[in-house]
PDB file of C-alpha atoms and ligand atoms in Angstrom:
ATOM      1  CA  UNK A   1     146.029  65.685 104.798  1.00  0.00           C
ATOM      2  CA  UNK A   2     145.412  68.981 102.990  1.00  0.00           C
ATOM      3  CA  UNK A   3     144.045  68.800  99.435  1.00  0.00           C
ATOM      4  CA  UNK A   4     146.797  71.100  98.104  1.00  0.00           C
ATOM      5  CA  UNK A   5     148.480  67.889  96.908  1.00  0.00           C
ATOM      6  CA  UNK A   6     146.343  64.992  95.701  1.00  0.00           C
ATOM      7  CA  UNK A   7     147.598  61.430  95.985  1.00  0.00           C
ATOM      8  CA  UNK A   8     146.459  58.668  93.661  1.00  0.00           C
ATOM      9  CA  UNK A   9     147.860  55.146  93.575  1.00  0.00           C
ATOM     10  CA  UNK A  10     148.229  53.439  90.214  1.00  0.00           C
ATOM     11  CA  UNK A  11     149.593  50.013  91.016  1.00  0.00           C
ATOM     12  CA  UNK A  12     153.179  50.484  92.226  1.00  0.00           C
ATOM     13  CA  UNK A  13     153.206  54.115  91.069  1.00  0.00           C
ATOM     14  CA  UNK A  14     152.102  57.045  93.236  1.00  0.00           C
ATOM     15  CA  UNK A  15     150.835  60.113  91.413  1.00  0.00           C
ATOM     16  CA  UNK A  16     151.074  63.392  93.344  1.00  0.00           C
ATOM     17  CA  UNK A  17     149.159  66.276  91.774  1.00  0.00           C
ATOM     18  CA  UNK A  18     149.834  69.820  92.964  1.00  0.00           C
ATOM     19  CA  UNK A  19     146.406  71.320  93.477  1.00  0.00           C
ATOM     20  CA  UNK A  20     146.181  75.082  94.005  1.00  0.00           C
ATOM     21  CA  UNK A  21     144.721  75.991  90.613  1.00  0.00           C
ATOM     22  CA  UNK A  22     143.649  79.460  91.784  1.00  0.00           C
ATOM     23  CA  UNK A  23     147.323  80.339  92.367  1.00  0.00           C
ATOM     24  CA  UNK A  24     148.878  78.338  89.509  1.00  0.00           C
ATOM     25  CA  UNK A  25     150.072  75.820  92.104  1.00  0.00           C
ATOM     26  CA  UNK A  26     152.251  78.395  93.860  1.00  0.00           C
ATOM     27  CA  UNK A  27     154.175  76.589  96.576  1.00  0.00           C
ATOM     28  CA  UNK A  28     152.850  77.845  99.912  1.00  0.00           C
ATOM     29  CA  UNK A  29     153.761  76.278 103.261  1.00  0.00           C
ATOM     30  CA  UNK A  30     150.668  74.126 103.324  1.00  0.00           C
ATOM     31  CA  UNK A  31     151.404  72.634  99.905  1.00  0.00           C
ATOM     32  CA  UNK A  32     155.088  72.010 100.633  1.00  0.00           C
ATOM     33  CA  UNK A  33     154.331  70.459 104.014  1.00  0.00           C
ATOM     34  CA  UNK A  34     151.718  68.202 102.426  1.00  0.00           C
ATOM     35  CA  UNK A  35     154.051  67.202  99.599  1.00  0.00           C
ATOM     36  CA  UNK A  36     156.797  66.252 102.056  1.00  0.00           C
ATOM     37  CA  UNK A  37     154.345  64.366 104.270  1.00  0.00           C
ATOM     38  CA  UNK A  38     153.125  62.321 101.293  1.00  0.00           C
ATOM     39  CA  UNK A  39     156.667  61.520 100.198  1.00  0.00           C
ATOM     40  CA  UNK A  40     157.593  60.511 103.719  1.00  0.00           C
ATOM     41  CA  UNK A  41     154.683  58.075 103.902  1.00  0.00           C
ATOM     42  CA  UNK A  42     155.284  56.752 100.384  1.00  0.00           C
ATOM     43  CA  UNK A  43     158.982  56.169 101.106  1.00  0.00           C
ATOM     44  CA  UNK A  44     158.059  53.789 103.906  1.00  0.00           C
ATOM     45  CA  UNK A  45     155.568  51.896 101.766  1.00  0.00           C
ATOM     46  CA  UNK A  46     157.234  48.941 100.076  1.00  0.00           C
ATOM     47  CA  UNK A  47     154.432  48.673  97.551  1.00  0.00           C
ATOM     48  CA  UNK A  48     155.495  51.976  95.968  1.00  0.00           C
ATOM     49  CA  UNK A  49     158.244  51.856  93.371  1.00  0.00           C
ATOM     50  CA  UNK A  50     158.130  55.300  91.769  1.00  0.00           C
ATOM     51  CA  UNK A  51     156.486  58.693  92.229  1.00  0.00           C
ATOM     52  CA  UNK A  52     155.237  61.070  89.547  1.00  0.00           C
ATOM     53  CA  UNK A  53     154.769  64.707  90.536  1.00  0.00           C
ATOM     54  CA  UNK A  54     152.579  66.777  88.257  1.00  0.00           C
ATOM     55  CA  UNK A  55     150.499  69.953  88.226  1.00  0.00           C
ATOM     56  CA  UNK A  56     147.729  71.219  85.972  1.00  0.00           C
ATOM     57  CA  UNK A  57     147.728  71.809  82.237  1.00  0.00           C
ATOM     58  CA  UNK A  58     148.388  75.534  82.819  1.00  0.00           C
ATOM     59  CA  UNK A  59     151.009  75.236  85.535  1.00  0.00           C
ATOM     60  CA  UNK A  60     153.271  72.680  87.109  1.00  0.00           C
ATOM     61  CA  UNK A  61     153.981  75.404  89.698  1.00  0.00           C
ATOM     62  CA  UNK A  62     154.474  79.148  89.195  1.00  0.00           C
ATOM     63  CA  UNK A  63     156.998  79.359  92.017  1.00  0.00           C
ATOM     64  CA  UNK A  64     156.995  79.930  95.722  1.00  0.00           C
ATOM     65  CA  UNK A  65     153.869  81.722  96.910  1.00  0.00           C
ATOM     66  CA  UNK A  66     154.802  85.381  96.503  1.00  0.00           C
ATOM     67  CA  UNK A  67     151.813  86.610  98.482  1.00  0.00           C
ATOM     68  CA  UNK A  68     152.733  84.428 101.448  1.00  0.00           C
ATOM     69  CA  UNK A  69     156.371  85.518 101.557  1.00  0.00           C
ATOM     70  CA  UNK A  70     156.249  89.161 100.458  1.00  0.00           C
ATOM     71  CA  UNK A  71     156.076  90.602 104.005  1.00  0.00           C
ATOM     72  CA  UNK A  72     158.508  88.207 105.635  1.00  0.00           C
ATOM     73  CA  UNK A  73     161.628  89.612 107.257  1.00  0.00           C
ATOM     74  CA  UNK A  74     165.131  88.217 106.942  1.00  0.00           C
ATOM     75  CA  UNK A  75     164.952  86.856 110.496  1.00  0.00           C
ATOM     76  CA  UNK A  76     161.603  85.164 109.883  1.00  0.00           C
ATOM     77  CA  UNK A  77     162.836  83.546 106.670  1.00  0.00           C
ATOM     78  CA  UNK A  78     166.125  82.455 108.214  1.00  0.00           C
ATOM     79  CA  UNK A  79     164.700  81.121 111.479  1.00  0.00           C
ATOM     80  CA  UNK A  80     161.810  79.203 109.947  1.00  0.00           C
ATOM     81  CA  UNK A  81     164.021  77.942 107.092  1.00  0.00           C
ATOM     82  CA  UNK A  82     160.717  76.983 105.636  1.00  0.00           C
ATOM     83  CA  UNK A  83     161.984  76.291 102.111  1.00  0.00           C
ATOM     84  CA  UNK A  84     165.356  74.834 103.078  1.00  0.00           C
ATOM     85  CA  UNK A  85     163.911  72.181 105.362  1.00  0.00           C
ATOM     86  CA  UNK A  86     161.324  71.055 102.818  1.00  0.00           C
ATOM     87  CA  UNK A  87     163.619  71.081  99.811  1.00  0.00           C
ATOM     88  CA  UNK A  88     166.278  69.146 101.738  1.00  0.00           C
ATOM     89  CA  UNK A  89     163.671  66.527 102.608  1.00  0.00           C
ATOM     90  CA  UNK A  90     162.699  66.325  98.925  1.00  0.00           C
ATOM     91  CA  UNK A  91     166.354  66.021  97.903  1.00  0.00           C
ATOM     92  CA  UNK A  92     166.880  63.185 100.373  1.00  0.00           C
ATOM     93  CA  UNK A  93     163.905  61.165  99.129  1.00  0.00           C
ATOM     94  CA  UNK A  94     165.208  57.789  98.005  1.00  0.00           C
ATOM     95  CA  UNK A  95     162.199  56.880  95.886  1.00  0.00           C
ATOM     96  CA  UNK A  96     162.642  57.709  92.213  1.00  0.00           C
ATOM     97  CA  UNK A  97     160.625  60.791  91.253  1.00  0.00           C
ATOM     98  CA  UNK A  98     159.582  61.976  87.808  1.00  0.00           C
ATOM     99  CA  UNK A  99     158.305  65.518  87.232  1.00  0.00           C
ATOM    100  CA  UNK A 100     155.562  65.620  84.581  1.00  0.00           C
ATOM    101  CA  UNK A 101     155.526  69.282  83.616  1.00  0.00           C
ATOM    102  CA  UNK A 102     152.874  71.122  81.649  1.00  0.00           C
ATOM    103  CA  UNK A 103     152.633  74.922  81.521  1.00  0.00           C
ATOM    104  CA  UNK A 104     154.629  77.115  83.894  1.00  0.00           C
ATOM    105  CA  UNK A 105     157.501  75.705  85.961  1.00  0.00           C
ATOM    106  CA  UNK A 106     158.923  78.917  87.366  1.00  0.00           C
ATOM    107  CA  UNK A 107     161.115  79.805  90.325  1.00  0.00           C
ATOM    108  CA  UNK A 108     160.511  77.248  93.065  1.00  0.00           C
ATOM    109  CA  UNK A 109     158.378  75.324  90.542  1.00  0.00           C
ATOM    110  CA  UNK A 110     161.366  74.875  88.244  1.00  0.00           C
ATOM    111  CA  UNK A 111     163.472  74.017  91.294  1.00  0.00           C
ATOM    112  CA  UNK A 112     160.954  71.393  92.397  1.00  0.00           C
ATOM    113  CA  UNK A 113     160.981  69.848  88.903  1.00  0.00           C
ATOM    114  CA  UNK A 114     164.791  69.809  88.965  1.00  0.00           C
ATOM    115  CA  UNK A 115     164.869  68.060  92.348  1.00  0.00           C
ATOM    116  CA  UNK A 116     163.000  65.175  90.731  1.00  0.00           C
ATOM    117  CA  UNK A 117     165.200  62.579  89.041  1.00  0.00           C
ATOM    118  CA  UNK A 118     164.115  63.625  85.577  1.00  0.00           C
ATOM    119  CA  UNK A 119     161.596  65.822  83.856  1.00  0.00           C
ATOM    120  CA  UNK A 120     159.136  64.846  81.156  1.00  0.00           C
ATOM    121  CA  UNK A 121     157.596  67.980  79.653  1.00  0.00           C
ATOM    122  CA  UNK A 122     154.577  68.655  77.503  1.00  0.00           C
ATOM    123  CA  UNK A 123     155.022  70.876  74.448  1.00  0.00           C
ATOM    124  CA  UNK A 124     153.408  73.725  76.419  1.00  0.00           C
ATOM    125  CA  UNK A 125     155.918  73.662  79.284  1.00  0.00           C
ATOM    126  CA  UNK A 126     157.765  76.875  80.144  1.00  0.00           C
ATOM    127  CA  UNK A 127     160.733  76.900  82.496  1.00  0.00           C
ATOM    128  CA  UNK A 128     162.319  79.880  84.173  1.00  0.00           C
ATOM    129  CA  UNK A 129     163.934  81.390  87.245  1.00  0.00           C
ATOM    130  CA  UNK A 130     162.275  84.831  87.293  1.00  0.00           C
ATOM    131  CA  UNK A 131     163.219  85.656  90.914  1.00  0.00           C
ATOM    132  CA  UNK A 132     165.457  88.515  89.740  1.00  0.00           C
ATOM    133  CA  UNK A 133     162.289  90.411  88.763  1.00  0.00           C
ATOM    134  CA  UNK A 134     161.137  90.180  92.393  1.00  0.00           C
ATOM    135  CA  UNK A 135     164.397  91.470  93.829  1.00  0.00           C
ATOM    136  CA  UNK A 136     165.666  88.065  94.970  1.00  0.00           C
ATOM    137  CA  UNK A 137     167.497  85.102  93.465  1.00  0.00           C
ATOM    138  CA  UNK A 138     166.592  81.418  93.188  1.00  0.00           C
ATOM    139  CA  UNK A 139     166.777  80.005  96.701  1.00  0.00           C
ATOM    140  CA  UNK A 140     166.236  76.277  96.426  1.00  0.00           C
ATOM    141  CA  UNK A 141     168.797  75.086  93.942  1.00  0.00           C
ATOM    142  CA  UNK A 142     168.042  77.175  90.854  1.00  0.00           C
ATOM    143  CA  UNK A 143     171.517  78.649  90.542  1.00  0.00           C
ATOM    144  CA  UNK A 144     173.135  75.253  91.174  1.00  0.00           C
ATOM    145  CA  UNK A 145     170.977  72.538  89.606  1.00  0.00           C
ATOM    146  CA  UNK A 146     170.061  74.626  86.566  1.00  0.00           C
ATOM    147  CA  UNK A 147     173.727  75.433  85.940  1.00  0.00           C
ATOM    148  CA  UNK A 148     174.697  71.772  86.205  1.00  0.00           C
ATOM    149  CA  UNK A 149     171.845  70.807  83.878  1.00  0.00           C
ATOM    150  CA  UNK A 150     172.196  73.450  81.154  1.00  0.00           C
ATOM    151  CA  UNK A 151     175.668  74.949  81.637  1.00  0.00           C
ATOM    152  CA  UNK A 152     176.782  78.431  82.626  1.00  0.00           C
ATOM    153  CA  UNK A 153     175.749  80.355  79.501  1.00  0.00           C
ATOM    154  CA  UNK A 154     172.111  79.313  79.513  1.00  0.00           C
ATOM    155  CA  UNK A 155     171.814  79.384  83.323  1.00  0.00           C
ATOM    156  CA  UNK A 156     173.185  82.936  83.470  1.00  0.00           C
ATOM    157  CA  UNK A 157     170.849  83.987  80.658  1.00  0.00           C
ATOM    158  CA  UNK A 158     167.802  82.596  82.502  1.00  0.00           C
ATOM    159  CA  UNK A 159     168.749  83.684  86.029  1.00  0.00           C
ATOM    160  CA  UNK A 160     169.917  87.198  85.091  1.00  0.00           C
ATOM    161  CA  UNK A 161     167.202  88.099  82.575  1.00  0.00           C
ATOM    162  CA  UNK A 162     164.386  86.144  84.237  1.00  0.00           C
ATOM    163  CA  UNK A 163     163.138  85.013  80.824  1.00  0.00           C
ATOM    164  CA  UNK A 164     161.334  81.713  80.268  1.00  0.00           C
ATOM    165  CA  UNK A 165     162.426  78.927  77.955  1.00  0.00           C
ATOM    166  CA  UNK A 166     160.015  76.670  76.156  1.00  0.00           C
ATOM    167  CA  UNK A 167     159.984  72.876  76.192  1.00  0.00           C
ATOM    168  CA  UNK A 168     162.019  72.495  73.012  1.00  0.00           C
ATOM    169  CA  UNK A 169     164.771  74.797  74.265  1.00  0.00           C
ATOM    170  CA  UNK A 170     164.708  73.013  77.637  1.00  0.00           C
ATOM    171  CA  UNK A 171     165.134  69.646  75.928  1.00  0.00           C
ATOM    172  CA  UNK A 172     167.933  70.924  73.659  1.00  0.00           C
ATOM    173  CA  UNK A 173     169.667  72.336  76.743  1.00  0.00           C
ATOM    174  CA  UNK A 174     169.529  69.106  78.719  1.00  0.00           C
ATOM    175  CA  UNK A 175     167.028  70.207  81.374  1.00  0.00           C
ATOM    176  CA  UNK A 176     164.295  67.938  80.131  1.00  0.00           C
ATOM    177  CA  UNK A 177     164.520  64.224  79.313  1.00  0.00           C
ATOM    178  CA  UNK A 178     161.604  64.069  76.864  1.00  0.00           C
ATOM    179  CA  UNK A 179     159.020  66.390  75.329  1.00  0.00           C
ATOM    180  CA  UNK A 180     155.642  64.913  74.430  1.00  0.00           C
ATOM    181  CA  UNK A 181     152.282  66.276  73.218  1.00  0.00           C
ATOM    182  CA  UNK A 182     150.165  67.649  76.073  1.00  0.00           C
ATOM    183  CA  UNK A 183     147.583  64.895  75.864  1.00  0.00           C
ATOM    184  CA  UNK A 184     150.307  62.256  76.207  1.00  0.00           C
ATOM    185  CA  UNK A 185     152.129  63.806  79.182  1.00  0.00           C
ATOM    186  CA  UNK A 186     150.646  61.838  82.041  1.00  0.00           C
ATOM    187  CA  UNK A 187     150.450  58.611  80.085  1.00  0.00           C
ATOM    188  CA  UNK A 188     154.155  58.876  79.178  1.00  0.00           C
ATOM    189  CA  UNK A 189     155.269  59.798  82.698  1.00  0.00           C
ATOM    190  CA  UNK A 190     153.168  57.032  84.269  1.00  0.00           C
ATOM    191  CA  UNK A 191     154.458  54.485  81.810  1.00  0.00           C
ATOM    192  CA  UNK A 192     158.088  55.462  82.577  1.00  0.00           C
ATOM    193  CA  UNK A 193     157.258  55.269  86.291  1.00  0.00           C
ATOM    194  CA  UNK A 194     155.654  51.831  85.867  1.00  0.00           C
ATOM    195  CA  UNK A 195     158.792  50.541  84.171  1.00  0.00           C
ATOM    196  CA  UNK A 196     160.961  51.873  87.012  1.00  0.00           C
ATOM    197  CA  UNK A 197     158.593  50.473  89.641  1.00  0.00           C
ATOM    198  CA  UNK A 198     158.760  47.019  88.059  1.00  0.00           C
ATOM    199  CA  UNK A 199     162.509  46.726  88.738  1.00  0.00           C
ATOM    200  CA  UNK A 200     164.285  45.752  91.926  1.00  0.00           C
ATOM    201  CA  UNK A 201     163.772  48.704  94.281  1.00  0.00           C
ATOM    202  CA  UNK A 202     167.175  48.480  96.010  1.00  0.00           C
ATOM    203  CA  UNK A 203     168.808  48.372  92.571  1.00  0.00           C
ATOM    204  CA  UNK A 204     166.829  51.397  91.399  1.00  0.00           C
ATOM    205  CA  UNK A 205     167.819  53.334  94.527  1.00  0.00           C
ATOM    206  CA  UNK A 206     171.467  52.341  93.979  1.00  0.00           C
ATOM    207  CA  UNK A 207     171.306  53.527  90.356  1.00  0.00           C
ATOM    208  CA  UNK A 208     169.758  56.855  91.410  1.00  0.00           C
ATOM    209  CA  UNK A 209     172.403  57.401  94.070  1.00  0.00           C
ATOM    210  CA  UNK A 210     175.199  56.545  91.640  1.00  0.00           C
ATOM    211  CA  UNK A 211     174.013  59.034  89.001  1.00  0.00           C
ATOM    212  CA  UNK A 212     173.568  61.723  91.659  1.00  0.00           C
ATOM    213  CA  UNK A 213     177.106  61.068  92.858  1.00  0.00           C
ATOM    214  CA  UNK A 214     178.368  62.341  89.478  1.00  0.00           C
ATOM    215  CA  UNK A 215     177.311  65.838  90.570  1.00  0.00           C
ATOM    216  CA  UNK A 216     179.126  65.663  93.871  1.00  0.00           C
ATOM    217  CA  UNK A 217     182.565  64.365  93.060  1.00  0.00           C
ATOM    218  CA  UNK A 218     185.444  63.938  90.590  1.00  0.00           C
ATOM    219  CA  UNK A 219     185.276  61.409  87.741  1.00  0.00           C
ATOM    220  CA  UNK A 220     187.789  59.025  89.314  1.00  0.00           C
ATOM    221  CA  UNK A 221     186.020  59.164  92.706  1.00  0.00           C
ATOM    222  CA  UNK A 222     182.661  58.699  90.972  1.00  0.00           C
ATOM    223  CA  UNK A 223     183.922  55.669  89.033  1.00  0.00           C
ATOM    224  CA  UNK A 224     185.306  54.237  92.246  1.00  0.00           C
ATOM    225  CA  UNK A 225     181.938  54.808  93.953  1.00  0.00           C
ATOM    226  CA  UNK A 226     180.142  53.108  91.054  1.00  0.00           C
ATOM    227  CA  UNK A 227     182.313  49.981  91.351  1.00  0.00           C
ATOM    228  CA  UNK A 228     181.776  49.900  95.102  1.00  0.00           C
ATOM    229  CA  UNK A 229     178.009  49.824  94.685  1.00  0.00           C
ATOM    230  CA  UNK A 230     177.967  47.671  91.517  1.00  0.00           C
ATOM    231  CA  UNK A 231     179.644  44.527  92.891  1.00  0.00           C
ATOM    232  CA  UNK A 232     177.393  44.160  95.975  1.00  0.00           C
ATOM    233  CA  UNK A 233     174.365  43.900  93.692  1.00  0.00           C
ATOM    234  CA  UNK A 234     175.655  40.387  92.910  1.00  0.00           C
ATOM    235  CA  UNK A 235     174.766  39.509  96.494  1.00  0.00           C
ATOM    236  CA  UNK A 236     171.076  40.174  95.804  1.00  0.00           C
ATOM    237  CA  UNK A 237     168.410  37.650  94.807  1.00  0.00           C
ATOM    238  CA  UNK A 238     167.179  40.147  92.259  1.00  0.00           C
ATOM    239  CA  UNK A 239     170.457  40.058  90.296  1.00  0.00           C
ATOM    240  CA  UNK A 240     170.168  36.242  90.135  1.00  0.00           C
ATOM    241  CA  UNK A 241     166.524  36.530  89.079  1.00  0.00           C
ATOM    242  CA  UNK A 242     167.147  39.264  86.471  1.00  0.00           C
ATOM    243  CA  UNK A 243     169.951  37.352  84.783  1.00  0.00           C
ATOM    244  CA  UNK A 244     168.209  33.951  85.056  1.00  0.00           C
ATOM    245  CA  UNK A 245     165.079  35.448  83.470  1.00  0.00           C
ATOM    246  CA  UNK A 246     167.143  36.749  80.558  1.00  0.00           C
ATOM    247  CA  UNK A 247     168.725  33.339  79.974  1.00  0.00           C
ATOM    248  CA  UNK A 248     165.373  31.562  80.275  1.00  0.00           C
ATOM    249  CA  UNK A 249     163.741  34.097  77.929  1.00  0.00           C
ATOM    250  CA  UNK A 250     161.013  35.121  80.406  1.00  0.00           C
ATOM    251  CA  UNK A 251     160.149  38.358  82.215  1.00  0.00           C
ATOM    252  CA  UNK A 252     161.938  38.756  85.571  1.00  0.00           C
ATOM    253  CA  UNK A 253     159.958  38.496  88.773  1.00  0.00           C
ATOM    254  CA  UNK A 254     161.932  40.664  91.176  1.00  0.00           C
ATOM    255  CA  UNK A 255     161.450  39.859  94.868  1.00  0.00           C
ATOM    256  CA  UNK A 256     162.417  43.223  96.266  1.00  0.00           C
ATOM    257  CA  UNK A 257     160.334  45.534  94.156  1.00  0.00           C
TER     258      UNK A 257
HETATM  259  C1  LIG B   1     151.391  83.593  94.367  1.00  0.00           C
HETATM  260  C2  LIG B   1     150.667  83.442  92.187  1.00  0.00           C
HETATM  261  C3  LIG B   1     151.964  83.081  91.762  1.00  0.00           C
HETATM  262  C4  LIG B   1     152.990  82.971  92.737  1.00  0.00           C
HETATM  263  C5  LIG B   1     150.681  83.158  90.042  1.00  0.00           C
HETATM  264  N1  LIG B   1     149.908  83.465  91.086  1.00  0.00           N
HETATM  265  N2  LIG B   1     151.934  82.931  90.416  1.00  0.00           N
HETATM  266  N3  LIG B   1     150.399  83.683  93.473  1.00  0.00           N
HETATM  267  N4  LIG B   1     152.655  83.232  94.015  1.00  0.00           N
HETATM  268  N5  LIG B   1     154.234  82.601  92.451  1.00  0.00           N
HETATM  269  C6  LIG B   1     148.480  83.795  91.105  1.00  0.00           C
HETATM  270  C7  LIG B   1     148.207  85.178  90.554  1.00  0.00           C
HETATM  271  O1  LIG B   1     148.404  86.145  91.543  1.00  0.00           O
HETATM  272  C8  LIG B   1     146.755  85.050  90.142  1.00  0.00           C
HETATM  273  O2  LIG B   1     145.906  85.110  91.268  1.00  0.00           O
HETATM  274  C9  LIG B   1     146.675  83.618  89.637  1.00  0.00           C
HETATM  275  O3  LIG B   1     147.787  82.919  90.224  1.00  0.00           O
HETATM  276  C10 LIG B   1     146.785  83.527  88.132  1.00  0.00           C
HETATM  277  O4  LIG B   1     147.984  84.200  87.751  1.00  0.00           O
HETATM  278  P1  LIG B   1     148.016  85.324  86.605  1.00  0.00           P
HETATM  279  O5  LIG B   1     149.229  86.124  86.826  1.00  0.00           O
HETATM  280  O6  LIG B   1     146.712  86.044  86.534  1.00  0.00           O
HETATM  281  O7  LIG B   1     148.151  84.397  85.302  1.00  0.00           O
HETATM  282  P2  LIG B   1     148.869  84.762  83.924  1.00  0.00           P
HETATM  283  O8  LIG B   1     148.523  86.164  83.507  1.00  0.00           O
HETATM  284  O9  LIG B   1     148.548  83.648  83.002  1.00  0.00           O
HETATM  285  O10 LIG B   1     150.442  84.775  84.252  1.00  0.00           O
HETATM  286  C11 LIG B   1     151.067  83.576  84.622  1.00  0.00           C
HETATM  287  C12 LIG B   1     152.469  83.867  85.189  1.00  0.00           C
HETATM  288  C13 LIG B   1     152.384  84.892  86.313  1.00  0.00           C
HETATM  289  C14 LIG B   1     153.387  84.386  84.075  1.00  0.00           C
HETATM  290  C15 LIG B   1     153.033  82.528  85.686  1.00  0.00           C
HETATM  291  O11 LIG B   1     151.392  84.461  87.236  1.00  0.00           O
HETATM  292  C16 LIG B   1     153.650  85.086  87.082  1.00  0.00           C
HETATM  293  O12 LIG B   1     154.583  85.727  86.606  1.00  0.00           O
HETATM  294  N6  LIG B   1     153.716  84.497  88.287  1.00  0.00           N
HETATM  295  C17 LIG B   1     154.868  84.665  89.176  1.00  0.00           C
HETATM  296  C18 LIG B   1     156.031  83.822  88.712  1.00  0.00           C
HETATM  297  C19 LIG B   1     157.240  84.021  89.603  1.00  0.00           C
HETATM  298  O13 LIG B   1     157.752  85.126  89.753  1.00  0.00           O
HETATM  299  N7  LIG B   1     157.702  82.947  90.221  1.00  0.00           N
HETATM  300  C20 LIG B   1     158.841  82.964  91.139  1.00  0.00           C
HETATM  301  C21 LIG B   1     158.363  83.174  92.561  1.00  0.00           C
HETATM  302  S1  LIG B   1     159.685  83.403  93.675  1.00  0.00           S
HETATM  303  P3  LIG B   1     145.004  86.412  91.566  1.00  0.00           P
HETATM  304  O14 LIG B   1     144.164  85.994  92.726  1.00  0.00           O
HETATM  305  O15 LIG B   1     145.952  87.502  91.906  1.00  0.00           O
HETATM  306  O16 LIG B   1     144.238  86.667  90.301  1.00  0.00           O
HETATM  307  C22 LIG B   1     160.247  81.863  93.947  1.00  0.00           C
HETATM  308  C23 LIG B   1     161.418  81.804  94.900  1.00  0.00           C
HETATM  309  C24 LIG B   1     161.786  80.387  95.187  1.00  0.00           C
HETATM  310  O17 LIG B   1     159.780  80.906  93.454  1.00  0.00           O
HETATM  311  C25 LIG B   1     162.636  80.253  96.373  1.00  0.00           C
HETATM  312  C26 LIG B   1     162.474  79.006  97.150  1.00  0.00           C
HETATM  313  C27 LIG B   1     161.489  78.021  96.750  1.00  0.00           C
END
């Protein structure tokens, strides 16, 4: 596997580090293919309960690789559907994913962070969709996920001006779950991932799917969906274990982690 994405296992957590420092982790085909291949393998591995995706201190990812795509024609982009196929695979990943963002998360980098289930940012993080400056628009969810996360006013501001927002503004706007000092970023993200990975994996996947459903449907349909997936959890050994452990004042030992 290419070294454009490094994989480290930390117990039940998998840490994926984007690794093209010379290009601020710009997302070229090799990197995206490698990222998807890792996630595919990790999804089939029952000993993995959560994934953290991170970059370097200077950049989570400064976007799609501009140098790789600058000469592409419409037909080449459309036929290869290079970004669409990879981003759809990322979207369909069932494993919970946390983006640990330091430095630039721009264009496709911001879109990659948003495809994760939540973002933990360091105080140095900068988010933006600067594609307008290149004569294009966000192509992998920027106009949709950013708008759902921060609302129309802020999304329009970012997408139309191409400006960046800092970590504090991103947290105030609802893009980011937590902002932490730079030297605590990985520790915080890994600790959140460890907590998630300690729970029943089918329950975690159900919770992720239920929250995501809120973006796809009406409130009454979403509530109906939630009830439909809530009751069956009472058929699992892990529900019995979780509730028994509470009553017996001991930590739960979930079978299906
Ligand atoms: C290719 C990139 C890159 C990118 C940076 N580099 N971003 N290469 N694609 N997206 C390269 C630079 O060319 C340079 O290499 C090296 O990384 C360091 O970058 P500098 O510009 O010298 O660093 P700095 O002055 O600190 O500026 C940082 C920056 C700037 C503000 C992040 O690099 C920048 O504006 N990058 C482009 C951001 C962007 O427009 N992203 C959206 C891309 S379009 P060399 O060898 O030249 O010195 C997109 C569409 C998504 O993402 C659609 C589907 C996914």
